[in-house]
mmCIF file of C-alpha atoms and ligand atoms in Angstrom:
data_model
loop_
_atom_site.group_PDB
_atom_site.id
_atom_site.type_symbol
_atom_site.label_atom_id
_atom_site.label_comp_id
_atom_site.label_asym_id
_atom_site.label_seq_id
_atom_site.Cartn_x
_atom_site.Cartn_y
_atom_site.Cartn_z
ATOM 1 C CA MET A 1 -5.863 -9.382 -13.652
ATOM 2 C CA ASN A 2 -3.145 -9.114 -16.263
ATOM 3 C CA ASP A 3 -3.066 -12.354 -18.275
ATOM 4 C CA GLU A 4 0.240 -11.585 -19.980
ATOM 5 C CA ARG A 5 2.326 -11.845 -16.845
ATOM 6 C CA ARG A 6 4.363 -14.925 -16.267
ATOM 7 C CA THR A 7 3.119 -16.834 -13.250
ATOM 8 C CA PRO A 8 3.697 -17.278 -10.370
ATOM 9 C CA TYR A 9 4.020 -13.727 -9.144
ATOM 10 C CA TYR A 10 3.152 -11.555 -6.192
ATOM 11 C CA ILE A 11 0.750 -8.701 -6.540
ATOM 12 C CA TYR A 12 0.435 -5.970 -3.927
ATOM 13 C CA ASN A 13 -2.649 -3.814 -3.602
ATOM 14 C CA SER A 14 -1.627 -0.226 -2.862
ATOM 15 C CA LYS A 15 -5.116 0.743 -1.651
ATOM 16 C CA ILE A 16 -5.140 -1.902 1.070
ATOM 17 C CA LEU A 17 -1.580 -1.037 2.070
ATOM 18 C CA GLN A 18 -2.463 2.662 2.254
ATOM 19 C CA ARG A 19 -5.590 1.972 4.290
ATOM 20 C CA THR A 20 -3.537 -0.131 6.681
ATOM 21 C CA LEU A 21 -0.864 2.531 7.099
ATOM 22 C CA CYS A 22 -3.485 5.241 7.657
ATOM 23 C CA ALA A 23 -5.159 3.046 10.278
ATOM 24 C CA ILE A 24 -1.827 2.608 12.094
ATOM 25 C CA ASN A 25 -1.122 6.318 12.144
ATOM 26 C CA ALA A 26 -4.660 7.105 13.284
ATOM 27 C CA ALA A 27 -4.555 4.556 16.106
ATOM 28 C CA ARG A 28 -1.196 5.393 17.670
ATOM 29 C CA ASP A 29 -0.495 8.461 19.757
ATOM 30 C CA GLU A 30 2.619 10.642 19.515
ATOM 31 C CA ARG A 31 4.443 8.586 22.139
ATOM 32 C CA GLN A 32 3.864 5.327 20.244
ATOM 33 C CA HIS A 33 6.360 4.745 17.414
ATOM 34 C CA VAL A 34 6.287 1.972 14.825
ATOM 35 C CA HIS A 35 9.361 0.318 13.358
ATOM 36 C CA TYR A 36 8.075 -1.849 10.523
ATOM 37 C CA ALA A 37 9.626 -5.356 10.761
ATOM 38 C CA ILE A 38 11.196 -5.483 7.318
ATOM 39 C CA LYS A 39 11.678 -9.243 7.605
ATOM 40 C CA ALA A 40 7.987 -9.588 6.696
ATOM 41 C CA ASN A 41 8.455 -8.040 3.263
ATOM 42 C CA ALA A 42 11.411 -6.073 1.908
ATOM 43 C CA ASN A 43 10.041 -5.425 -1.585
ATOM 44 C CA PRO A 44 10.984 -1.821 -2.532
ATOM 45 C CA LEU A 45 7.483 -1.246 -3.989
ATOM 46 C CA VAL A 46 6.012 -1.992 -0.579
ATOM 47 C CA LEU A 47 8.720 -0.215 1.399
ATOM 48 C CA GLU A 48 8.140 3.025 -0.468
ATOM 49 C CA HIS A 49 4.597 3.307 0.913
ATOM 50 C CA ILE A 50 5.773 2.440 4.405
ATOM 51 C CA ARG A 51 8.547 5.023 4.284
ATOM 52 C CA GLN A 52 6.147 7.694 3.079
ATOM 53 C CA ALA A 53 3.822 6.909 5.982
ATOM 54 C CA GLY A 54 6.689 7.870 8.311
ATOM 55 C CA LEU A 55 7.346 4.491 9.920
ATOM 56 C CA GLY A 56 10.823 3.410 11.022
ATOM 57 C CA VAL A 57 12.292 -0.046 10.410
ATOM 58 C CA ASP A 58 13.122 -3.055 12.540
ATOM 59 C CA CYS A 59 15.999 -5.050 11.005
ATOM 60 C CA VAL A 60 17.563 -8.389 11.880
ATOM 61 C CA SER A 61 20.521 -8.497 9.485
ATOM 62 C CA GLY A 62 23.066 -6.303 7.778
ATOM 63 C CA GLY A 63 21.262 -6.944 4.512
ATOM 64 C CA GLU A 64 18.040 -5.573 5.967
ATOM 65 C CA VAL A 65 19.804 -2.487 7.330
ATOM 66 C CA GLN A 66 21.300 -1.941 3.885
ATOM 67 C CA ARG A 67 17.937 -2.355 2.149
ATOM 68 C CA ALA A 68 16.237 0.068 4.548
ATOM 69 C CA ILE A 69 18.893 2.695 3.906
ATOM 70 C CA GLU A 70 18.859 2.129 0.127
ATOM 71 C CA VAL A 71 15.153 2.837 -0.074
ATOM 72 C CA GLY A 72 15.588 6.011 1.940
ATOM 73 C CA PHE A 73 14.509 5.291 5.515
ATOM 74 C CA ASP A 74 15.956 7.632 8.127
ATOM 75 C CA PRO A 75 18.808 5.667 9.803
ATOM 76 C CA ALA A 76 17.826 7.223 13.134
ATOM 77 C CA LYS A 77 14.528 5.307 12.893
ATOM 78 C CA ILE A 78 16.218 1.930 12.344
ATOM 79 C CA VAL A 79 16.487 -0.593 15.158
ATOM 80 C CA PHE A 80 18.628 -3.695 14.737
ATOM 81 C CA ALA A 81 17.840 -6.943 16.575
ATOM 82 C CA GLY A 82 19.040 -10.527 16.149
ATOM 83 C CA ILE A 83 20.922 -12.975 18.342
ATOM 84 C CA GLY A 84 23.810 -13.453 15.931
ATOM 85 C CA LYS A 85 24.950 -10.094 14.618
ATOM 86 C CA ALA A 86 28.241 -10.568 12.745
ATOM 87 C CA ASP A 87 31.024 -7.992 13.131
ATOM 88 C CA TRP A 88 30.505 -6.656 9.583
ATOM 89 C CA GLU A 89 26.812 -6.183 10.289
ATOM 90 C CA ILE A 90 27.496 -4.258 13.485
ATOM 91 C CA ARG A 91 30.094 -2.098 11.706
ATOM 92 C CA LEU A 92 27.683 -1.381 8.870
ATOM 93 C CA ALA A 93 24.955 -0.334 11.306
ATOM 94 C CA LEU A 94 27.377 1.831 13.308
ATOM 95 C CA LYS A 95 28.540 3.537 10.135
ATOM 96 C CA ALA A 96 24.959 4.184 9.075
ATOM 97 C CA GLY A 97 24.197 5.703 12.474
ATOM 98 C CA ILE A 98 21.142 3.580 13.232
ATOM 99 C CA GLY A 99 18.839 4.521 16.094
ATOM 100 C CA CYS A 100 19.400 1.547 18.354
ATOM 101 C CA PHE A 101 20.821 -1.960 18.635
ATOM 102 C CA ASN A 102 18.518 -4.439 20.346
ATOM 103 C CA VAL A 103 21.108 -6.470 22.220
ATOM 104 C CA GLU A 104 20.342 -10.105 22.935
ATOM 105 C CA SER A 105 23.323 -11.347 25.001
ATOM 106 C CA MET A 106 26.174 -10.134 27.214
ATOM 107 C CA PRO A 107 28.931 -11.144 24.762
ATOM 108 C CA GLU A 108 27.141 -9.165 22.040
ATOM 109 C CA LEU A 109 27.096 -6.090 24.284
ATOM 110 C CA GLU A 110 30.875 -6.346 24.698
ATOM 111 C CA VAL A 111 31.456 -6.747 20.958
ATOM 112 C CA ILE A 112 29.238 -3.770 20.061
ATOM 113 C CA ASN A 113 31.175 -1.724 22.610
ATOM 114 C CA GLU A 114 34.538 -2.728 21.103
ATOM 115 C CA LEU A 115 33.458 -2.071 17.532
ATOM 116 C CA ALA A 116 31.885 1.271 18.479
ATOM 117 C CA LEU A 117 35.073 2.386 20.220
ATOM 118 C CA GLU A 118 37.043 1.293 17.170
ATOM 119 C CA ALA A 119 34.722 3.401 14.959
ATOM 120 C CA GLY A 120 34.864 6.344 17.375
ATOM 121 C CA VAL A 121 31.111 6.382 18.003
ATOM 122 C CA VAL A 122 28.746 5.539 20.837
ATOM 123 C CA ALA A 123 26.154 2.875 20.041
ATOM 124 C CA ARG A 124 22.704 3.289 21.543
ATOM 125 C CA VAL A 125 21.570 -0.074 22.895
ATOM 126 C CA ALA A 126 18.328 -1.515 24.164
ATOM 127 C CA LEU A 127 18.413 -4.829 25.995
ATOM 128 C CA ARG A 128 16.120 -7.557 24.776
ATOM 129 C CA ILE A 129 14.552 -9.173 27.800
ATOM 130 C CA ASN A 130 12.702 -12.443 27.658
ATOM 131 C CA PRO A 131 9.493 -11.665 29.556
ATOM 132 C CA ASN A 132 8.202 -15.245 29.820
ATOM 133 C CA VAL A 133 4.748 -14.336 28.513
ATOM 134 C CA ASP A 134 2.852 -16.974 26.531
ATOM 135 C CA ALA A 135 1.656 -15.570 23.201
ATOM 136 C CA HIS A 136 -0.705 -18.521 22.572
ATOM 137 C CA THR A 137 0.416 -18.869 18.997
ATOM 138 C CA HIS A 138 2.177 -21.443 16.802
ATOM 139 C CA ALA A 139 5.151 -23.070 18.566
ATOM 140 C CA LYS A 140 7.517 -22.137 15.726
ATOM 141 C CA ILE A 141 6.711 -18.442 16.111
ATOM 142 C CA THR A 142 6.551 -18.180 19.917
ATOM 143 C CA THR A 143 9.562 -16.346 21.234
ATOM 144 C CA GLY A 144 8.793 -14.865 24.647
ATOM 145 C CA LEU A 145 8.904 -17.994 26.824
ATOM 146 C CA ASN A 146 11.829 -18.853 29.094
ATOM 147 C CA GLU A 147 13.225 -21.733 27.053
ATOM 148 C CA ASN A 148 14.182 -19.674 24.085
ATOM 149 C CA LYS A 149 17.293 -18.692 22.207
ATOM 150 C CA PHE A 150 16.254 -15.034 22.134
ATOM 151 C CA GLY A 151 17.079 -12.259 24.574
ATOM 152 C CA LEU A 152 18.356 -12.026 28.139
ATOM 153 C CA ALA A 153 16.610 -13.609 31.106
ATOM 154 C CA MET A 154 14.804 -11.161 33.402
ATOM 155 C CA GLU A 155 17.290 -11.773 36.223
ATOM 156 C CA ASP A 156 20.142 -10.703 33.930
ATOM 157 C CA MET A 157 18.536 -7.330 33.179
ATOM 158 C CA GLN A 158 20.105 -5.295 35.976
ATOM 159 C CA PRO A 159 23.645 -6.698 35.616
ATOM 160 C CA ALA A 160 23.436 -6.014 31.863
ATOM 161 C CA ILE A 161 22.317 -2.405 32.386
ATOM 162 C CA ARG A 162 25.100 -1.881 34.943
ATOM 163 C CA ARG A 163 27.657 -3.379 32.577
ATOM 164 C CA ALA A 164 26.406 -1.166 29.716
ATOM 165 C CA SER A 165 26.820 1.921 31.898
ATOM 166 C CA GLU A 166 30.482 0.987 32.505
ATOM 167 C CA LEU A 167 31.250 0.717 28.795
ATOM 168 C CA ARG A 168 32.206 3.894 26.936
ATOM 169 C CA GLY A 169 31.217 2.632 23.499
ATOM 170 C CA VAL A 170 27.576 1.998 24.324
ATOM 171 C CA GLU A 171 24.741 3.991 25.812
ATOM 172 C CA TYR A 172 21.828 2.163 27.430
ATOM 173 C CA VAL A 173 18.576 3.658 26.146
ATOM 174 C CA GLY A 174 15.867 1.124 26.811
ATOM 175 C CA LEU A 175 14.293 -2.288 26.980
ATOM 176 C CA HIS A 176 13.111 -4.499 24.152
ATOM 177 C CA PHE A 177 10.632 -7.384 24.160
ATOM 178 C CA HIS A 178 8.942 -9.653 21.620
ATOM 179 C CA ILE A 179 6.598 -12.455 22.593
ATOM 180 C CA GLY A 180 5.721 -14.051 19.264
ATOM 181 C CA SER A 181 3.901 -13.616 16.006
ATOM 182 C CA GLN A 182 0.338 -13.959 14.641
ATOM 183 C CA ILE A 183 -1.152 -13.080 18.031
ATOM 184 C CA THR A 184 -4.870 -12.583 17.548
ATOM 185 C CA GLU A 185 -5.949 -11.781 21.116
ATOM 186 C CA PHE A 186 -5.006 -8.669 23.049
ATOM 187 C CA GLU A 187 -4.580 -10.447 26.372
ATOM 188 C CA PRO A 188 -0.943 -11.527 25.743
ATOM 189 C CA PHE A 189 -0.065 -7.898 24.948
ATOM 190 C CA ARG A 190 -1.747 -6.759 28.175
ATOM 191 C CA LEU A 191 0.216 -9.380 30.124
ATOM 192 C CA LEU A 192 3.403 -8.186 28.439
ATOM 193 C CA ALA A 193 2.640 -4.584 29.454
ATOM 194 C CA GLU A 194 2.054 -5.694 33.043
ATOM 195 C CA ARG A 195 5.309 -7.629 33.094
ATOM 196 C CA ILE A 196 7.134 -4.559 31.791
ATOM 197 C CA ASN A 197 5.548 -2.468 34.571
ATOM 198 C CA GLU A 198 6.928 -4.907 37.160
ATOM 199 C CA LEU A 199 10.372 -4.778 35.584
ATOM 200 C CA GLN A 200 10.301 -0.987 35.522
ATOM 201 C CA ASP A 201 9.370 -0.921 39.226
ATOM 202 C CA GLU A 202 12.314 -3.215 39.978
ATOM 203 C CA LEU A 203 14.674 -0.968 38.042
ATOM 204 C CA GLU A 204 13.496 2.145 39.832
ATOM 205 C CA GLN A 205 13.853 0.441 43.205
ATOM 206 C CA ALA A 206 17.429 -0.331 42.213
ATOM 207 C CA GLY A 207 17.991 3.313 41.319
ATOM 208 C CA ILE A 208 18.105 2.768 37.545
ATOM 209 C CA THR A 209 16.163 5.561 35.842
ATOM 210 C CA THR A 210 17.871 5.751 32.459
ATOM 211 C CA THR A 211 15.293 3.750 30.476
ATOM 212 C CA ARG A 212 13.936 5.994 27.718
ATOM 213 C CA THR A 213 12.401 3.556 25.257
ATOM 214 C CA ILE A 214 10.135 0.599 25.827
ATOM 215 C CA ASN A 215 10.018 -1.517 22.677
ATOM 216 C CA VAL A 216 7.201 -4.068 22.867
ATOM 217 C CA GLY A 217 8.182 -5.892 19.651
ATOM 218 C CA GLY A 218 5.765 -7.086 16.999
ATOM 219 C CA GLY A 219 3.275 -9.892 16.791
ATOM 220 C CA LEU A 220 -0.146 -8.461 16.023
ATOM 221 C CA GLY A 221 -1.912 -11.088 13.925
ATOM 222 C CA ILE A 222 -4.219 -10.857 10.934
ATOM 223 C CA ASP A 223 -7.398 -12.648 9.850
ATOM 224 C CA TYR A 224 -6.269 -15.306 7.374
ATOM 225 C CA GLU A 225 -9.788 -16.784 7.333
ATOM 226 C CA HIS A 226 -11.563 -13.594 6.220
ATOM 227 C CA PRO A 227 -9.241 -11.453 4.107
ATOM 228 C CA ASP A 228 -12.152 -9.672 2.408
ATOM 229 C CA ASP A 229 -14.139 -8.885 5.553
ATOM 230 C CA CYS A 230 -11.112 -7.957 7.686
ATOM 231 C CA PRO A 231 -8.458 -6.467 5.411
ATOM 232 C CA VAL A 232 -7.151 -4.119 8.124
ATOM 233 C CA PRO A 233 -6.136 -5.414 11.575
ATOM 234 C CA ASP A 234 -7.534 -3.850 14.739
ATOM 235 C CA PHE A 235 -4.727 -1.371 15.407
ATOM 236 C CA GLU A 236 -7.080 0.701 17.535
ATOM 237 C CA SER A 237 -7.338 -2.054 20.171
ATOM 238 C CA TYR A 238 -3.647 -2.882 19.869
ATOM 239 C CA PHE A 239 -2.389 0.613 20.663
ATOM 240 C CA ARG A 240 -5.148 1.194 23.226
ATOM 241 C CA THR A 241 -4.142 -1.979 25.086
ATOM 242 C CA PHE A 242 -0.672 -0.527 25.606
ATOM 243 C CA ARG A 243 -1.957 2.983 26.341
ATOM 244 C CA GLU A 244 -4.107 1.520 29.091
ATOM 245 C CA ALA A 245 -1.826 -1.180 30.477
ATOM 246 C CA LEU A 246 1.725 0.075 29.982
ATOM 247 C CA GLN A 247 2.838 2.591 32.583
ATOM 248 C CA LEU A 248 5.168 4.787 30.584
ATOM 249 C CA ARG A 249 7.128 7.208 32.739
ATOM 250 C CA PRO A 250 6.914 10.856 31.647
ATOM 251 C CA HIS A 251 10.233 10.821 29.790
ATOM 252 C CA GLN A 252 9.585 7.488 28.046
ATOM 253 C CA GLU A 253 8.317 6.521 24.603
ATOM 254 C CA MET A 254 6.811 3.252 23.429
ATOM 255 C CA HIS A 255 8.151 1.577 20.301
ATOM 256 C CA CYS A 256 6.769 -1.446 18.471
ATOM 257 C CA GLU A 257 7.827 -3.606 15.554
ATOM 258 C CA LEU A 258 4.779 -4.658 13.573
ATOM 259 C CA GLY A 259 5.512 -6.723 10.490
ATOM 260 C CA ARG A 260 2.751 -9.069 9.418
ATOM 261 C CA ALA A 261 -0.075 -6.722 10.414
ATOM 262 C CA VAL A 262 1.300 -4.023 8.092
ATOM 263 C CA VAL A 263 1.713 -6.024 4.899
ATOM 264 C CA ALA A 264 -0.008 -9.434 4.995
ATOM 265 C CA GLN A 265 -3.407 -8.499 3.600
ATOM 266 C CA CYS A 266 -2.156 -6.322 0.747
ATOM 267 C CA GLY A 267 -0.394 -9.200 -1.012
ATOM 268 C CA CYS A 268 -1.558 -12.162 -3.098
ATOM 269 C CA LEU A 269 0.423 -14.893 -4.791
ATOM 270 C CA ILE A 270 -0.962 -15.419 -8.286
ATOM 271 C CA SER A 271 -0.559 -18.833 -9.861
ATOM 272 C CA ARG A 272 -1.845 -20.663 -12.918
ATOM 273 C CA VAL A 273 -3.391 -24.120 -12.821
ATOM 274 C CA LEU A 274 -1.228 -26.534 -14.789
ATOM 275 C CA TYR A 275 -3.271 -29.696 -14.397
ATOM 276 C CA VAL A 276 -6.343 -31.005 -12.674
ATOM 277 C CA LYS A 277 -5.587 -34.584 -11.771
ATOM 278 C CA GLU A 278 -8.491 -36.822 -10.942
ATOM 279 C CA GLY A 279 -7.243 -39.465 -8.545
ATOM 280 C CA HIS A 280 -9.333 -42.331 -7.212
ATOM 281 C CA GLN A 281 -10.179 -40.709 -3.901
ATOM 282 C CA LYS A 282 -9.196 -37.116 -4.485
ATOM 283 C CA LYS A 283 -8.899 -34.467 -7.105
ATOM 284 C CA PHE A 284 -5.730 -32.419 -7.224
ATOM 285 C CA VAL A 285 -5.333 -28.923 -8.523
ATOM 286 C CA ILE A 286 -1.683 -28.744 -9.514
ATOM 287 C CA CYS A 287 -0.575 -25.161 -9.869
ATOM 288 C CA ASP A 288 2.647 -23.531 -10.975
ATOM 289 C CA ALA A 289 3.312 -21.912 -7.579
ATOM 290 C CA GLY A 290 4.804 -24.080 -4.900
ATOM 291 C CA MET A 291 6.392 -24.014 -1.486
ATOM 292 C CA THR A 292 9.354 -22.243 -3.068
ATOM 293 C CA ASP A 293 7.080 -19.222 -3.660
ATOM 294 C CA LEU A 294 5.003 -19.402 -0.478
ATOM 295 C CA VAL A 295 6.463 -21.680 2.175
ATOM 296 C CA ARG A 296 4.064 -20.896 5.045
ATOM 297 C CA PRO A 297 1.619 -23.820 4.466
ATOM 298 C CA ALA A 298 4.469 -26.350 4.202
ATOM 299 C CA MET A 299 6.454 -24.856 7.085
ATOM 300 C CA TYR A 300 3.790 -23.936 9.627
ATOM 301 C CA GLY A 301 0.646 -25.621 8.273
ATOM 302 C CA SER A 302 -0.724 -22.139 7.615
ATOM 303 C CA TYR A 303 -3.949 -21.453 5.802
ATOM 304 C CA HIS A 304 -4.111 -19.098 2.835
ATOM 305 C CA GLN A 305 -7.492 -18.674 1.183
ATOM 306 C CA CYS A 306 -7.384 -19.590 -2.500
ATOM 307 C CA ASP A 307 -9.630 -17.734 -4.958
ATOM 308 C CA ASN A 308 -10.111 -18.971 -8.507
ATOM 309 C CA LEU A 309 -10.002 -15.640 -10.359
ATOM 310 C CA THR A 310 -10.960 -17.129 -13.737
ATOM 311 C CA ALA A 311 -14.001 -18.896 -12.281
ATOM 312 C CA GLN A 312 -15.194 -15.634 -10.726
ATOM 313 C CA GLN A 313 -15.935 -14.453 -14.244
ATOM 314 C CA ASP A 314 -18.298 -17.300 -15.182
ATOM 315 C CA GLN A 315 -20.831 -19.564 -13.515
ATOM 316 C CA ARG A 316 -19.360 -22.829 -12.278
ATOM 317 C CA THR A 317 -20.344 -25.541 -9.871
ATOM 318 C CA THR A 318 -18.021 -26.323 -6.978
ATOM 319 C CA ASP A 319 -15.794 -29.293 -6.277
ATOM 320 C CA THR A 320 -13.361 -30.397 -3.568
ATOM 321 C CA TYR A 321 -9.621 -30.452 -4.213
ATOM 322 C CA ASP A 322 -6.202 -30.719 -2.710
ATOM 323 C CA VAL A 323 -4.392 -27.673 -4.068
ATOM 324 C CA VAL A 324 -0.733 -28.535 -4.535
ATOM 325 C CA GLY A 325 2.463 -27.155 -6.040
ATOM 326 C CA PRO A 326 4.927 -28.761 -8.452
ATOM 327 C CA ILE A 327 7.857 -29.172 -6.041
ATOM 328 C CA CYS A 328 9.219 -32.649 -5.390
ATOM 329 C CA GLU A 329 8.277 -32.672 -1.693
ATOM 330 C CA SER A 330 5.123 -34.172 -0.248
ATOM 331 C CA SER A 331 4.748 -31.126 2.013
ATOM 332 C CA ASP A 332 4.263 -28.943 -1.069
ATOM 333 C CA VAL A 333 0.534 -28.679 -0.408
ATOM 334 C CA PHE A 334 -1.372 -25.413 -0.060
ATOM 335 C CA LEU A 335 -4.806 -26.753 0.872
ATOM 336 C CA LYS A 336 -6.368 -30.125 1.540
ATOM 337 C CA GLY A 337 -10.022 -31.011 0.886
ATOM 338 C CA TYR A 338 -10.696 -27.443 -0.221
ATOM 339 C CA GLN A 339 -14.021 -26.545 -1.746
ATOM 340 C CA MET A 340 -13.764 -24.163 -4.664
ATOM 341 C CA PRO A 341 -15.342 -23.547 -8.075
ATOM 342 C CA THR A 342 -14.753 -26.377 -10.542
ATOM 343 C CA THR A 343 -11.224 -25.676 -11.649
ATOM 344 C CA ARG A 344 -9.615 -26.161 -15.073
ATOM 345 C CA ARG A 345 -6.197 -26.045 -16.621
ATOM 346 C CA GLY A 346 -5.214 -22.439 -17.289
ATOM 347 C CA ASP A 347 -7.299 -20.889 -14.483
ATOM 348 C CA LEU A 348 -5.626 -18.171 -12.440
ATOM 349 C CA LEU A 349 -5.582 -18.642 -8.675
ATOM 350 C CA ALA A 350 -4.906 -16.066 -5.973
ATOM 351 C CA PHE A 351 -3.476 -17.197 -2.633
ATOM 352 C CA ARG A 352 -4.618 -14.483 -0.284
ATOM 353 C CA SER A 353 -3.021 -12.755 2.741
ATOM 354 C CA ALA A 354 0.428 -13.539 1.345
ATOM 355 C CA GLY A 355 2.031 -10.104 1.695
ATOM 356 C CA ALA A 356 3.909 -11.043 4.868
ATOM 357 C CA TYR A 357 6.549 -13.783 4.970
ATOM 358 C CA GLY A 358 5.621 -14.756 1.409
ATOM 359 C CA GLU A 359 7.873 -13.319 -1.267
ATOM 360 C CA ILE A 360 10.691 -12.710 1.199
ATOM 361 C CA MET A 361 10.840 -16.394 2.179
ATOM 362 C CA ALA A 362 10.851 -17.628 -1.433
ATOM 363 C CA SER A 363 13.673 -19.962 -2.426
ATOM 364 C CA GLN A 364 15.207 -21.349 -5.591
ATOM 365 C CA TYR A 365 14.880 -24.992 -4.595
ATOM 366 C CA ASN A 366 14.509 -27.218 -7.672
ATOM 367 C CA CYS A 367 16.371 -24.471 -9.603
ATOM 368 C CA ARG A 368 13.215 -22.415 -9.788
ATOM 369 C CA SER A 369 13.170 -18.698 -10.466
ATOM 370 C CA LEU A 370 12.102 -16.364 -7.706
ATOM 371 C CA PRO A 371 8.582 -15.014 -8.232
ATOM 372 C CA ALA A 372 8.190 -11.581 -9.831
ATOM 373 C CA SER A 373 6.214 -8.830 -8.094
ATOM 374 C CA TYR A 374 3.916 -5.968 -9.078
ATOM 375 C CA MET A 375 2.040 -3.207 -7.276
ATOM 376 C CA GLU A 376 -1.419 -2.189 -8.384
HETATM 377 N N1 LLP B 1 10.272 -8.085 16.256
HETATM 378 C C1 LLP B 1 10.984 -9.211 16.446
HETATM 379 C C2 LLP B 1 12.080 -9.215 17.412
HETATM 380 C C3 LLP B 1 10.642 -10.384 15.728
HETATM 381 O O1 LLP B 1 11.332 -11.501 15.929
HETATM 382 C C4 LLP B 1 9.565 -10.358 14.806
HETATM 383 C C5 LLP B 1 9.200 -11.535 14.031
HETATM 384 C C6 LLP B 1 8.868 -9.152 14.639
HETATM 385 C C7 LLP B 1 9.239 -8.041 15.392
HETATM 386 C C8 LLP B 1 7.700 -9.007 13.694
HETATM 387 O O2 LLP B 1 6.659 -9.837 14.073
HETATM 388 P P1 LLP B 1 5.219 -9.721 13.370
HETATM 389 O O3 LLP B 1 4.647 -8.392 13.715
HETATM 390 O O4 LLP B 1 5.419 -9.875 11.906
HETATM 391 O O5 LLP B 1 4.463 -10.851 13.961
HETATM 392 N N2 LLP B 1 7.854 -16.465 9.212
HETATM 393 C C9 LLP B 1 6.823 -16.555 10.229
HETATM 394 C C10 LLP B 1 6.871 -15.388 11.195
HETATM 395 C C11 LLP B 1 8.211 -15.240 11.886
HETATM 396 C C12 LLP B 1 8.265 -14.043 12.787
HETATM 397 C C13 LLP B 1 9.655 -13.814 13.283
HETATM 398 N N3 LLP B 1 9.818 -12.655 14.099
HETATM 399 C C14 LLP B 1 5.461 -16.665 9.545
HETATM 400 O O6 LLP B 1 5.419 -16.734 8.314
HETATM 401 O O7 LLP B 1 4.436 -16.759 10.203
#
């Protein structure tokens, strides 16, 4: 660990990222395509590896589309989702010639059509359908249930496809789904595949045979509890689940939008201990990273393992601490009642599994600087 660097900062491990990308490419077959969900981490150092591995990108804003193009991703491999695409974002994506818009409402379909006609192009669109499948994950990151702001209801699927086929500025190419994030069982994915099979049967019965892509979204979870034992998610089971359960028609391809599973384990947030405060009932490790650098514990109650890197180099007893940040919010707590080596001012800490939704969600609250980042 480089002691000269100003903390807090993110550090990405290129070996773990490479291993993860190789595992993805080994586990998928040639009909299974991955669009990396850039919302998880848009750091150019990370994106370069992902681009070289041949993945496409899943974007949810004009800024993300721009970033993906800047770092050299093939626009044809970009998909663009989001319930609130602004006109400038749609125009930007049309100009770039992205692969597909994932359309989330009827009014959006009409606007994409108008803007495409205005630009003299035809926009490829997939319709995001809400499959009402329970992902069994955190309420704030469940998206596939009925009561949700995302996507079209299943009963609106056929009218939307019919409407798309009437519009000259859009071409219907497929269906899009996403049931949630940090899904650690394969059963919800199997249920999603079965729901898609039912929907495909319905479409065929109605004489609609123009569906070419089935995008199953993202959501594969990672092991936050055991980052050292399980640095690479089980992509083998993930892709096999869909190979076995999803009935792709001969002319169809499967797409997915993995974010967290690609980048979470390769990243750590490094922080220095400022003070160890001995309260009457508790001891607090106060570090220089806070919820502004890694918001997941404060926002979702998420667990990130904390390693004391300095203590790893010498023999120390252990103690129990609340590990907290310096931000003026009582939710600025990383860990409560956490057992770790006896910790001292100046020690370096690593918050593990922070490569996804870490750096990208950092803020400048309290007029703090955004964390720096390095790749090793
Ligand atoms: N596709 C769509 C349409 C999505 O909404 C998302 C994530 C993904 C793909 C990628 O999902 P993943 O493979 O990363 O699970 N900030 C939260 C996670 C929010 C996920 C939002 N949508 C967290 O830190 O846990």
